[in-house]
Amino acid sequence: MRIAVIAEMAPAKAFIPIIKQLDAEIIGLTHGHGVNELLGKYCSEVHSIGQSRGQGAKKRSNTKIASLVLKDIFSVVNSLKGKKIDLLMTCGNAGDVRKGISASKILRIPNLHIEQDIYNPIEMIAFSNLITVPSEGYKKFVVEKYGLKNVHVIGGYPMASYVSEMTIEDQDSLKTRYGVDDFMVLVFGGDVKGEDIPKIIKQVELINKEVIIIPFRFSAEFVKKFVTSPKLMVLEGYIEIPSLIKASSGLIYGAGMGLTIEAGVLSVPSIKIAGFHRAHSSVDLAHELGIQVTEIDNIASACDHLNNPKGEWLVKNANNAISNVVKIINNFEHEKICGSGVGSFNKIWNARSEFR
């Protein structure tokens, strides 16, 4: 079997423990910085199909964005054309999923989508042949709200298994590298907007502690413009986040499932910023783990009451989820359907409009 996987950072971490249990040749399609380093060792070949558009000071017109997306779709098509791919796997709710599923329809390659974002999925999953979700409650939600027909429950988040088996860099060497001792980490992911950045930094500067900022979805130059305290350090380039947050005394993040899973499995005292995705499975999971979900104006005061999240159950459920995904893949010809169609596409599209 030949399987293609298309991924940004967090989805790549979800795919790896599944790939390790498959008897298949894997073609990797990377989307964003650092993904090749993660997926490369498990793939017979790896192709870049563009970058996440991200956020920041620079705005693009809809026409420009559309042309870039089309360019990336045809990068996927060209990377997979003629390779006799049996299955394309996608995960997450970002542009890589939209591009991957679009290309799979052009090439008539079946698609398996691992959905974790539930309340805010990408509209193209309406054309997936099969979708997995973590729980029965989430299956009921996506069936009733979006009319999805081809949904399987896997019982957990495969990424948690990957995080539990990661090699964590020595804390003392990290502290020496960055010249810090007792510090916190602030990560800007996909759940904050550009206009939130100065307000968040203003709150973080009230904390009597050094803070390392990982811009992630934003440019370092954009974030640095709002920093006035010498206690705050903005990093550039690809950062191995789990080791850094494990060495810290606490994590503040405006992101979704990936960082929530990492904080839970690594048991790092954490605050999740209540971003513009008010209804999101990462918010549900944060509450289950005991991670505070905090408004921007309350960040500084919330840092006085940090608790270690309890995420042992995440790993146990992840291992069951991996086994279930592997079974689905090995029986995919019997499980797949034609997809849920335009009706579901429109329902998801309309639901996502509140975030635009």
PDB file of N, CA and C in Angstrom, residues 13-14 16-18 20-21 157-166 261 265 314-320 322:
ATOM      1  N   LYS A  13       2.678  15.131  14.015  1.00  0.00           N
ATOM      2  CA  LYS A  13       2.873  14.399  15.271  1.00  0.00           C
ATOM      3  C   LYS A  13       1.751  13.392  15.523  1.00  0.00           C
ATOM      4  N   ALA A  14       0.579  13.654  14.963  1.00  0.00           N
ATOM      5  CA  ALA A  14      -0.519  12.691  15.069  1.00  0.00           C
ATOM      6  C   ALA A  14      -0.311  11.522  14.118  1.00  0.00           C
ATOM      7  N   ILE A  16       2.635  10.233  12.930  1.00  0.00           N
ATOM      8  CA  ILE A  16       3.822   9.394  13.110  1.00  0.00           C
ATOM      9  C   ILE A  16       3.551   8.097  13.864  1.00  0.00           C
ATOM     10  N   PRO A  17       2.857   8.102  15.015  1.00  0.00           N
ATOM     11  CA  PRO A  17       2.610   6.811  15.680  1.00  0.00           C
ATOM     12  C   PRO A  17       1.713   5.877  14.875  1.00  0.00           C
ATOM     13  N   ILE A  18       0.894   6.434  13.975  1.00  0.00           N
ATOM     14  CA  ILE A  18       0.071   5.596  13.091  1.00  0.00           C
ATOM     15  C   ILE A  18       0.942   4.985  12.005  1.00  0.00           C
ATOM     16  N   LYS A  20       4.037   4.325  12.027  1.00  0.00           N
ATOM     17  CA  LYS A  20       4.965   3.323  12.573  1.00  0.00           C
ATOM     18  C   LYS A  20       4.325   1.943  12.679  1.00  0.00           C
ATOM     19  N   GLN A  21       2.998   1.889  12.694  1.00  0.00           N
ATOM     20  CA  GLN A  21       2.315   0.602  12.805  1.00  0.00           C
ATOM     21  C   GLN A  21       1.762   0.092  11.474  1.00  0.00           C
ATOM     22  N   TYR A 157      -6.730  10.819  20.910  1.00  0.00           N
ATOM     23  CA  TYR A 157      -5.894  11.683  20.085  1.00  0.00           C
ATOM     24  C   TYR A 157      -4.537  11.007  19.876  1.00  0.00           C
ATOM     25  N   PRO A 158      -4.257  10.484  18.673  1.00  0.00           N
ATOM     26  CA  PRO A 158      -2.988   9.782  18.434  1.00  0.00           C
ATOM     27  C   PRO A 158      -1.752  10.596  18.773  1.00  0.00           C
ATOM     28  N   MET A 159      -1.825  11.909  18.641  1.00  0.00           N
ATOM     29  CA  MET A 159      -0.663  12.755  18.904  1.00  0.00           C
ATOM     30  C   MET A 159      -0.126  12.583  20.316  1.00  0.00           C
ATOM     31  N   ALA A 160      -0.993  12.270  21.273  1.00  0.00           N
ATOM     32  CA  ALA A 160      -0.546  12.135  22.664  1.00  0.00           C
ATOM     33  C   ALA A 160       0.489  11.028  22.813  1.00  0.00           C
ATOM     34  N   SER A 161       0.367   9.988  22.017  1.00  0.00           N
ATOM     35  CA  SER A 161       1.359   8.909  22.053  1.00  0.00           C
ATOM     36  C   SER A 161       2.712   9.406  21.580  1.00  0.00           C
ATOM     37  N   TYR A 162       2.709  10.188  20.514  1.00  0.00           N
ATOM     38  CA  TYR A 162       3.969  10.755  20.003  1.00  0.00           C
ATOM     39  C   TYR A 162       4.645  11.609  21.071  1.00  0.00           C
ATOM     40  N   VAL A 163       3.872  12.483  21.723  1.00  0.00           N
ATOM     41  CA  VAL A 163       4.440  13.388  22.728  1.00  0.00           C
ATOM     42  C   VAL A 163       5.025  12.599  23.899  1.00  0.00           C
ATOM     43  N   SER A 164       4.337  11.528  24.304  1.00  0.00           N
ATOM     44  CA  SER A 164       4.805  10.742  25.455  1.00  0.00           C
ATOM     45  C   SER A 164       6.129  10.037  25.181  1.00  0.00           C
ATOM     46  N   GLU A 165       6.445   9.795  23.905  1.00  0.00           N
ATOM     47  CA  GLU A 165       7.671   9.076  23.547  1.00  0.00           C
ATOM     48  C   GLU A 165       8.775   9.996  23.048  1.00  0.00           C
ATOM     49  N   MET A 166       8.546  11.291  23.051  1.00  0.00           N
ATOM     50  CA  MET A 166       9.552  12.245  22.580  1.00  0.00           C
ATOM     51  C   MET A 166      10.793  12.237  23.463  1.00  0.00           C
ATOM     52  N   ILE A 261      -2.646  19.231  23.902  1.00  0.00           N
ATOM     53  CA  ILE A 261      -2.211  17.849  24.097  1.00  0.00           C
ATOM     54  C   ILE A 261      -0.806  17.816  24.690  1.00  0.00           C
ATOM     55  N   VAL A 265       0.087  16.068  28.286  1.00  0.00           N
ATOM     56  CA  VAL A 265       0.959  14.895  28.386  1.00  0.00           C
ATOM     57  C   VAL A 265       2.229  15.227  29.176  1.00  0.00           C
ATOM     58  N   LEU A 314      -4.666  10.666  28.489  1.00  0.00           N
ATOM     59  CA  LEU A 314      -4.519  11.002  27.076  1.00  0.00           C
ATOM     60  C   LEU A 314      -3.694   9.957  26.337  1.00  0.00           C
ATOM     61  N   VAL A 315      -2.628   9.472  26.974  1.00  0.00           N
ATOM     62  CA  VAL A 315      -1.736   8.511  26.331  1.00  0.00           C
ATOM     63  C   VAL A 315      -2.421   7.152  26.179  1.00  0.00           C
ATOM     64  N   LYS A 316      -3.121   6.720  27.206  1.00  0.00           N
ATOM     65  CA  LYS A 316      -3.845   5.447  27.129  1.00  0.00           C
ATOM     66  C   LYS A 316      -4.877   5.485  26.000  1.00  0.00           C
ATOM     67  N   ASN A 317      -5.653   6.549  25.948  1.00  0.00           N
ATOM     68  CA  ASN A 317      -6.658   6.678  24.886  1.00  0.00           C
ATOM     69  C   ASN A 317      -6.015   6.799  23.508  1.00  0.00           C
ATOM     70  N   ALA A 318      -4.847   7.458  23.456  1.00  0.00           N
ATOM     71  CA  ALA A 318      -4.145   7.624  22.180  1.00  0.00           C
ATOM     72  C   ALA A 318      -3.750   6.284  21.591  1.00  0.00           C
ATOM     73  N   ASN A 319      -3.250   5.383  22.428  1.00  0.00           N
ATOM     74  CA  ASN A 319      -2.820   4.073  21.937  1.00  0.00           C
ATOM     75  C   ASN A 319      -4.001   3.285  21.370  1.00  0.00           C
ATOM     76  N   ASN A 320      -5.165   3.401  22.014  1.00  0.00           N
ATOM     77  CA  ASN A 320      -6.368   2.757  21.467  1.00  0.00           C
ATOM     78  C   ASN A 320      -6.776   3.405  20.147  1.00  0.00           C
ATOM     79  N   ILE A 322      -4.858   4.887  17.949  1.00  0.00           N
ATOM     80  CA  ILE A 322      -3.914   4.478  16.898  1.00  0.00           C
ATOM     81  C   ILE A 322      -4.295   3.110  16.349  1.00  0.00           C
TER      82      ILE A 322
END
